[in-house]
Short mmCIF file of C-alpha atoms in Angstrom, two decimals:
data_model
loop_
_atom_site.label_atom_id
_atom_site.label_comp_id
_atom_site.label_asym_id
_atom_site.label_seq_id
_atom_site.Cartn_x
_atom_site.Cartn_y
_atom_site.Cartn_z
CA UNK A 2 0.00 0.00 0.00
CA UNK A 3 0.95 3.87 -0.96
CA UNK A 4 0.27 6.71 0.61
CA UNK A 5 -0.89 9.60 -1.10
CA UNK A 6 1.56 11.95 -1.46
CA UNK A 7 1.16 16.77 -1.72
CA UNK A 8 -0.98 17.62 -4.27
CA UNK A 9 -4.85 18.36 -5.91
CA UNK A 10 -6.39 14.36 -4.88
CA UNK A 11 -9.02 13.00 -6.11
CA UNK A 12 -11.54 10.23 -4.27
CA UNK A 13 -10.05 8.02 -6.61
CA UNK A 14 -6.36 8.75 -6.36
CA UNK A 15 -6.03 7.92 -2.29
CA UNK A 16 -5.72 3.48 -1.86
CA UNK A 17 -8.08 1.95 -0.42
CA UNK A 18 -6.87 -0.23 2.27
CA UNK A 19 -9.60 -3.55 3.27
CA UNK A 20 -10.64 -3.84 6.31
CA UNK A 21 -10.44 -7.88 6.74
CA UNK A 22 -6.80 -9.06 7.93
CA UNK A 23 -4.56 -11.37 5.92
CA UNK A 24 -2.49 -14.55 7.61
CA UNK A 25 0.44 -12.15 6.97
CA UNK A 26 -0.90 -9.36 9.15
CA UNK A 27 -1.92 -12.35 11.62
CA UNK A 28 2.06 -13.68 11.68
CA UNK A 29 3.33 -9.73 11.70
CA UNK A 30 1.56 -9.30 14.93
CA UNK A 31 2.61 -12.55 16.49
CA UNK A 32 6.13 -11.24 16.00
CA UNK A 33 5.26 -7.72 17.15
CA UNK A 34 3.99 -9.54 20.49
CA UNK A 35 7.45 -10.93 20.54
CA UNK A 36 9.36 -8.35 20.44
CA UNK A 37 10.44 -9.02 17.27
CA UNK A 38 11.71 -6.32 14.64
CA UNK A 39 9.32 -4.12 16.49
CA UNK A 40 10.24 -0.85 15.26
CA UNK A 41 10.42 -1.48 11.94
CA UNK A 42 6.83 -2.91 11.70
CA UNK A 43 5.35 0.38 10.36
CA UNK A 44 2.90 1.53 7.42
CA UNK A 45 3.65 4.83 5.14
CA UNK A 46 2.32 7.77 6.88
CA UNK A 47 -0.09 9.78 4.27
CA UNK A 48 -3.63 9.79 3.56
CA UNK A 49 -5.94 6.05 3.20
CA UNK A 50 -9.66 4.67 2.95
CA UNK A 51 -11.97 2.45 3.88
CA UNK A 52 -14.78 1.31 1.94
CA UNK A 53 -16.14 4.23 -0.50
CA UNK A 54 -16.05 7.83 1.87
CA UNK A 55 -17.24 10.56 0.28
CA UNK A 56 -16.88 14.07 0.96
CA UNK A 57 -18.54 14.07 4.37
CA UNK A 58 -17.02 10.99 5.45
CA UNK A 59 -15.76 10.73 9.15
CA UNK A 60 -11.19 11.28 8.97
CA UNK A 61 -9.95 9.40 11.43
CA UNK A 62 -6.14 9.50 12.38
CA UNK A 63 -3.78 7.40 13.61
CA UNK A 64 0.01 6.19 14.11
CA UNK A 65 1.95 4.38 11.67
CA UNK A 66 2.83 1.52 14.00
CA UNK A 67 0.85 -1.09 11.48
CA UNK A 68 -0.30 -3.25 14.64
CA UNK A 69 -2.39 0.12 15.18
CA UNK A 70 -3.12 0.38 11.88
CA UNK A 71 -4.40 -2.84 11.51
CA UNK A 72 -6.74 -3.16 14.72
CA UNK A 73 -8.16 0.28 13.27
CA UNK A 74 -9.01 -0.33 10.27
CA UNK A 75 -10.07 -4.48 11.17
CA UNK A 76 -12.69 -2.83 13.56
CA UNK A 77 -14.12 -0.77 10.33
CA UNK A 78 -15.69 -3.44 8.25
CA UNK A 79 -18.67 -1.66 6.79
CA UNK A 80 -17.72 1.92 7.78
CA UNK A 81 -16.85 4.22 4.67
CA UNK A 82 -14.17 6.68 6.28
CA UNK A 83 -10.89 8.58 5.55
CA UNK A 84 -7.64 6.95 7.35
CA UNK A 85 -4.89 10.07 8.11
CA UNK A 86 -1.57 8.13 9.13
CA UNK A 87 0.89 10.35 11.06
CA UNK A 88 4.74 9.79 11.06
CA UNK A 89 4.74 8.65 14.65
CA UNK A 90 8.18 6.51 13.82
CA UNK A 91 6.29 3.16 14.46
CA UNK A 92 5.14 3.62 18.08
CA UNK A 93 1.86 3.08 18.83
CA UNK A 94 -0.82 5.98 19.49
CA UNK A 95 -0.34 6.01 23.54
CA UNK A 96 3.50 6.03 23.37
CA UNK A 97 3.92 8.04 20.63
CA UNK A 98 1.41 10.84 22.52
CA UNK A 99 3.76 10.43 25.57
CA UNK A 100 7.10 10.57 23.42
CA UNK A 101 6.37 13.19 21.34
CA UNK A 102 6.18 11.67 18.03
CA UNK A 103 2.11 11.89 17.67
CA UNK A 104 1.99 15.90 18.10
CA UNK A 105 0.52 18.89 16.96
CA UNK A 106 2.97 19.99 14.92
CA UNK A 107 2.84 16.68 13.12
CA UNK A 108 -0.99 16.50 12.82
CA UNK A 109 -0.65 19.52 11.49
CA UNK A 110 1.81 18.49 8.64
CA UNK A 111 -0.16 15.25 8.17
CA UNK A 112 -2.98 17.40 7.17
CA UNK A 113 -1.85 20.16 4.69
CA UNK A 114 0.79 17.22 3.21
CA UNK A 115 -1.88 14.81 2.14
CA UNK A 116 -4.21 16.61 0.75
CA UNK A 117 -6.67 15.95 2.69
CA UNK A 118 -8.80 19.22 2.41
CA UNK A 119 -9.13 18.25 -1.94
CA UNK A 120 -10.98 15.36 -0.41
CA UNK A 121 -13.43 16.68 2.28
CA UNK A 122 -15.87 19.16 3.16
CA UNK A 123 -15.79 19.27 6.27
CA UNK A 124 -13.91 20.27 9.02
CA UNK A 125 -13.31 17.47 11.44
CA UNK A 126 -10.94 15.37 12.58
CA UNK A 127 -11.26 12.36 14.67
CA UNK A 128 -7.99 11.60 17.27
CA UNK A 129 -7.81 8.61 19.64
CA UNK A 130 -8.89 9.75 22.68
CA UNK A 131 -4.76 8.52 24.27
CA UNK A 132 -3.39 10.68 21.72
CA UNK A 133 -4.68 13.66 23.66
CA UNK A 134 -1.74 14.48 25.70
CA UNK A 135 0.62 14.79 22.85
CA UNK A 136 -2.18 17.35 20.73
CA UNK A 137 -3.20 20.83 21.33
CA UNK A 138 -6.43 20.82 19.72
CA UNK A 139 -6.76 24.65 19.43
CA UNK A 140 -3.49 24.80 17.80
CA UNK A 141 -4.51 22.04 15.36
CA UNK A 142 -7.77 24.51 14.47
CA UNK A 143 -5.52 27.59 14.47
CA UNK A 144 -3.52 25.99 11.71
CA UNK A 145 -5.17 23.74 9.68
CA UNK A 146 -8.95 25.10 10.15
CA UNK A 147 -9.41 21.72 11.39
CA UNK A 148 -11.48 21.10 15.20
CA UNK A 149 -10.21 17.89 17.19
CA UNK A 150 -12.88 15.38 18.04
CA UNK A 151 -11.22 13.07 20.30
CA UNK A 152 -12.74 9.58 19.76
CA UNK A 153 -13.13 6.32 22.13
CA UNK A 154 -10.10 4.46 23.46
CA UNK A 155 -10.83 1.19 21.90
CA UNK A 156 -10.86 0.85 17.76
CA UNK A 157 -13.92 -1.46 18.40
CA UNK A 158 -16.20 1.08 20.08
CA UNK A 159 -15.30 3.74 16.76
CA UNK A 160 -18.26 1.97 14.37
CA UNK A 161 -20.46 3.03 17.78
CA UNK A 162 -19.15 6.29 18.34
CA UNK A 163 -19.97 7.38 14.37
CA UNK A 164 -23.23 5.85 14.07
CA UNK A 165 -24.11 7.99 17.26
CA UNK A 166 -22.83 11.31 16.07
CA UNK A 167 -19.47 11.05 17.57
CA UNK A 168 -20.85 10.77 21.16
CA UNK A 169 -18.60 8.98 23.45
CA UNK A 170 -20.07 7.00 26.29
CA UNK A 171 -18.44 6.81 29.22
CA UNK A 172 -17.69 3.01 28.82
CA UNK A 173 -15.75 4.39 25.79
CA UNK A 174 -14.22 6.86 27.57
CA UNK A 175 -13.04 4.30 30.56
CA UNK A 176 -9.08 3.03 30.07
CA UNK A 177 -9.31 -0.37 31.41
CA UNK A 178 -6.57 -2.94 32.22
CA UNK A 179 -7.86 -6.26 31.94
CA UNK A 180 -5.83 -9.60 32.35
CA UNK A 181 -6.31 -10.12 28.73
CA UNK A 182 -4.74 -6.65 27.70
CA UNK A 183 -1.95 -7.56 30.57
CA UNK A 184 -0.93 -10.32 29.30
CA UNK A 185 -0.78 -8.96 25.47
CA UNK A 186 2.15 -7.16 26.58
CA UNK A 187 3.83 -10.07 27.95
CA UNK A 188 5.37 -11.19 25.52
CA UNK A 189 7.09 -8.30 24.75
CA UNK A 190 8.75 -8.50 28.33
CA UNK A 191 9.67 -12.36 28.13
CA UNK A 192 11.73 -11.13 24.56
CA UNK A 193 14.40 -10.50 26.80
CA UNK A 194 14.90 -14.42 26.85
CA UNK A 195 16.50 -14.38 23.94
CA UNK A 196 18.40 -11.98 23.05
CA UNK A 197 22.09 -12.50 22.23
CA UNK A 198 23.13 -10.19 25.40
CA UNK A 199 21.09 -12.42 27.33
CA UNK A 200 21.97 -15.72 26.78
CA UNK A 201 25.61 -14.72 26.52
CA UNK A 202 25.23 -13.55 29.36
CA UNK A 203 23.31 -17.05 31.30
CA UNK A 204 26.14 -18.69 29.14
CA UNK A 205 28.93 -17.31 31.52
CA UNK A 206 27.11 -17.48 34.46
CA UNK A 207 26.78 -21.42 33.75
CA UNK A 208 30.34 -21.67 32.77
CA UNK A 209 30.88 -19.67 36.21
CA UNK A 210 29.02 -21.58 38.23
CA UNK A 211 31.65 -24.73 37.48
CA UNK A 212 34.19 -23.23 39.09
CA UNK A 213 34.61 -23.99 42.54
CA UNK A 214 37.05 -25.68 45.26
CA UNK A 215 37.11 -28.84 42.79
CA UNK A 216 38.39 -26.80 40.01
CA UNK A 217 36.35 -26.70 36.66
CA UNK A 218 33.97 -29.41 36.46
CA UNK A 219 31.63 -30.26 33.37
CA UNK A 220 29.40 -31.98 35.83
CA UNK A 221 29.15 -28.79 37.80
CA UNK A 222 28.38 -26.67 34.58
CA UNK A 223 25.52 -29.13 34.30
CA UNK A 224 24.33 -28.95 38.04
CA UNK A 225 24.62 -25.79 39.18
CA UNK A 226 24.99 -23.95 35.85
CA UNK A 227 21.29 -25.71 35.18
CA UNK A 228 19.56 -24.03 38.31
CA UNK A 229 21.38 -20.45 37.55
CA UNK A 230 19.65 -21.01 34.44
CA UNK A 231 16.32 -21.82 36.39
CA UNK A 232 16.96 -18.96 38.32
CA UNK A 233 17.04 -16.37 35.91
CA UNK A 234 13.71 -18.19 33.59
CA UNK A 235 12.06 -17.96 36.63
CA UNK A 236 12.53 -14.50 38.05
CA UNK A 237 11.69 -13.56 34.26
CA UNK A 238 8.65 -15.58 34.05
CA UNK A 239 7.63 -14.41 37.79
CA UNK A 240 8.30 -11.02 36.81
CA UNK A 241 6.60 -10.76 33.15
CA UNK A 242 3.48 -13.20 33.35
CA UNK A 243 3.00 -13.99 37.05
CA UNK A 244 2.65 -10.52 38.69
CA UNK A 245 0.92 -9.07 35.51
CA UNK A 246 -1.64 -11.46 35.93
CA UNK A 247 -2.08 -11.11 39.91
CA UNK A 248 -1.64 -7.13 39.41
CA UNK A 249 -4.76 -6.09 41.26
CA UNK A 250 -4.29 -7.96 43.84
CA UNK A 251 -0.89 -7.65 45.47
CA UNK A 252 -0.13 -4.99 47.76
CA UNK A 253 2.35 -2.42 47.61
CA UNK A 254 1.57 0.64 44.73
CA UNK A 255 5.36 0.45 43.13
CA UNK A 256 5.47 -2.88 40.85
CA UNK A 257 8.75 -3.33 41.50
CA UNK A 258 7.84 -4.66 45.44
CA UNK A 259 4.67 -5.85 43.92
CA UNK A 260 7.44 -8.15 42.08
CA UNK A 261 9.81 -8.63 45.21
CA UNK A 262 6.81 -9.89 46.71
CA UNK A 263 6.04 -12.43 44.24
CA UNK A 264 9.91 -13.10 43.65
CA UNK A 265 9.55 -13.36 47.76
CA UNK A 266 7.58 -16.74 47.15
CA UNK A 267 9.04 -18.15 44.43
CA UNK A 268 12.27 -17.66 45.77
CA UNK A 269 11.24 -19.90 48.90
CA UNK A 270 9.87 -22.60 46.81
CA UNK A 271 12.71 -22.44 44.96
CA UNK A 272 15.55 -22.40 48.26
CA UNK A 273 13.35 -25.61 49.17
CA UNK A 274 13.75 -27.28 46.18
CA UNK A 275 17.51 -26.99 45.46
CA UNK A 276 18.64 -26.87 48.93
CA UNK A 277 19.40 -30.65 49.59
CA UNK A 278 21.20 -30.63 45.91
CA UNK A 279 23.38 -27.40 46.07
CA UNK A 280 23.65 -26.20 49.85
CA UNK A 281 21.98 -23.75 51.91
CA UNK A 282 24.26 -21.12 50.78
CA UNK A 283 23.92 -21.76 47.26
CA UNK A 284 20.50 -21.76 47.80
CA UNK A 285 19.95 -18.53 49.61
CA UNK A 286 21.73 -17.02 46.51
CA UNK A 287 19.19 -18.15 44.19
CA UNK A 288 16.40 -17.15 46.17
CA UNK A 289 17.88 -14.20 46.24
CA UNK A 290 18.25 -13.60 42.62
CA UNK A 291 14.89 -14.72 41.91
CA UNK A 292 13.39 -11.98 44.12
CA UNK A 293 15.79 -9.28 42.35
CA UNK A 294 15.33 -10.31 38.81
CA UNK A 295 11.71 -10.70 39.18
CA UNK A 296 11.49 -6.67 41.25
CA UNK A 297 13.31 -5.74 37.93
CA UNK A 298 11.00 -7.43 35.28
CA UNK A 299 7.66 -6.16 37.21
CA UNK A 300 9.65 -2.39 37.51
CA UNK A 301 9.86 -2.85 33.27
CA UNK A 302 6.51 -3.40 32.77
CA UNK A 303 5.39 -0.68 34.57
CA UNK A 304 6.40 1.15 31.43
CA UNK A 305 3.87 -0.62 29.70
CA UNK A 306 0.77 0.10 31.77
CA UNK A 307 -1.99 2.96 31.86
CA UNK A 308 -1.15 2.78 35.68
CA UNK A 309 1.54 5.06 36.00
CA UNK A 310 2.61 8.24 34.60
CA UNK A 311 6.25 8.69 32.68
CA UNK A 312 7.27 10.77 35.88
CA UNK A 313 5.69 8.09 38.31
CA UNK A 314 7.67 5.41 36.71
CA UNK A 315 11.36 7.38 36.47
CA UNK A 316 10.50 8.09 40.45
CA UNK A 317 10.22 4.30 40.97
CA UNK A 318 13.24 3.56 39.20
CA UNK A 319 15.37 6.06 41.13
CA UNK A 320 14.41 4.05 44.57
CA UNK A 321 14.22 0.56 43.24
CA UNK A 322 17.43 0.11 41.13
CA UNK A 323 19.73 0.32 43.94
CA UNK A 324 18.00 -2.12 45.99
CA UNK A 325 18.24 -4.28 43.07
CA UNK A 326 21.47 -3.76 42.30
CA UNK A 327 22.84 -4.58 45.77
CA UNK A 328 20.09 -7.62 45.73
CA UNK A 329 21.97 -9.31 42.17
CA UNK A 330 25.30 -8.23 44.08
CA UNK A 331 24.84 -10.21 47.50
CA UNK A 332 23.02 -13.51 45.10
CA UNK A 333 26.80 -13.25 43.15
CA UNK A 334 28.56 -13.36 46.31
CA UNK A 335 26.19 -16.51 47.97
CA UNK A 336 26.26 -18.09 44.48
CA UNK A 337 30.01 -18.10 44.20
CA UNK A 338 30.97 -18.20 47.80
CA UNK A 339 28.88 -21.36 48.16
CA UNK A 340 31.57 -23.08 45.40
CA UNK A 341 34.18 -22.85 47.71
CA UNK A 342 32.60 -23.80 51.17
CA UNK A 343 29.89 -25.80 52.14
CA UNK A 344 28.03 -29.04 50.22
CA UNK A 345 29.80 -29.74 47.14
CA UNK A 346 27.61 -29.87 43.79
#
């Protein structure tokens, strides 16, 4: 697909993009859920439509991030309407609001660049009601002659909010944070599993970890190198899918002791469980390192919530990271201490 690019437009001359989703789209956003060439997944910013709009079709705008794009323009099946795509540099509407990317000044652009007054008789344009804190709307009107409309926060409640006369209820209005919508994003925080940093880095601590009074042992590498491995899966999976999931329920506001607290558990199962095998010392250090990795995970994916606000979430940072950091060093000293005193592996 093209965008339209400056110039006198015609109905005809802007592509129509459908509103039904290919197995290709399908497989992109698997891999966007995955963390996986994420910022390159975007669509060409310009001008687009749906069905056949006319002149006094709805304009609805949006980021070029194409998961976006796509859960737009899948919830418009039967909807004739003008699609304006701004340059947000392939973040998504919320992010891009918050980073600066979706912004007046690029509305703006968007709108005298495409053409989009060749095309329309009216006056209006519809934003996603998230991309409000990144868009003066008088400034938009001031420039462009276009008014704002802010529309509803889902792309399935849009169909509803035009047939209505772009009334929002307040159910369209509400930002909600469901387990479902949680756990969307986790997949995006368990990408850290494999990345090369990351398992060159669980490489050396396995290597590490068959060092010890003996010498280097291969069996060691297997033994103890296997439950560092354990260690860090689990604080990621305690930290990305576990306290996600149990969100509104744990106490504590900051997720990083909302992940501590999880980590907390999982690190005593864990000391239990490996305990007769490695030593108590050994196994202090894991538990240990569970709690820390999985404080640092849940801290991440504050990031990623509605919960907290950019300033709420460098604050929490600023107090958790060096508890964490002297939380990974004491689980290095137990875990490499315990080598060289203590049960052998």
């Amino acid at each position: 697909m093209t965008a339209v690019a400056a110039g006198v437009l015609a109905p005809a001359d802007v592509p129509v993009v459908p509103t039904a989703l290919t197995w290709r789209d399908h497989w992109g956003a698997l891999r966007m859920r995955l963390n996986i060439a994420r910022h390159a997944y975007r669509v060409e910013p310009g001008l687009y439509r749906v069905g056949s709009p006319s002149a006094v079709s709805p304009v609805l705008v949006t980021a070029n991030w194409k998961l976006t794009f796509d859960t737009l323009r899948s919830n418009l099946a039967g909807v004739d309407a003008w699609l304006l795509v701004l340059d947000t540099k392939g973040i998504n509407v919320w992010c891009a609001a918050g980073k600066g990317t979706l912004s007046t000044t690029e509305v703006c652009r968007r709108v005298i660049e495409s053409g989009l007054m060749d095309v329309v008789d009216h006056t209006t344009l519809v934003l996603p009601q998230l991309a409000a804190p990144g868009v003066e709307a008088h400034a938009v009107q001031a420039i462009t002659g276009f008014r704002v409309v802010y529309g509803p926060v889902r792309a399935s409640d849009i169909p509803a909010f035009l047939a209505t006369g772009m009334r929002a209820t307040e159910h369209m209005r509400r930002v909600t944070f469901t387990v479902a919508e949680r756990l969307a994003l986790t997949g995006v925080e368990l990408s850290v599993a494999w990345r090369p940093r990351t398992l060159g880095m669980l490489a050396l601590v396995a290597l590490a970890s068959g060092v010890g009074r003996w010498g280097f042992s291969p069996d060691a590498v297997i033994s103890r190198g296997g439950i560092a491995l354990l260690v860090g899966f689990a604080g990621l999976l305690c930290g990305a899918l576990i306290t996600p999931v149990l969100l509104p329920w744990l106490p504590f506001r900051a997720f990083a002791a909302k992940g501590a607290l999880v980590g907390a558990v999982a690190g005593a199962v864990l000391y239990a469980l490996v305990a007769p095998a490695v030593g108590g010392l050994a196994a202090l250090g894991a538990a240990v390192a569970v709690v820390t990795i999985t404080s640092f995970v849940a801290m991440n994916f504050t990031g990623t919530s509605p919960i907290t606000s950019p300033s709420g979430v460098e604050r929490e940072m600023r107090r958790a990271l060096p508890f964490q950091m002297a939380g990974a060093a004491v689980a290095a000293v137990l875990w490499l201490a315990s080598a060289f005193v203590g049960k052998g592996f």
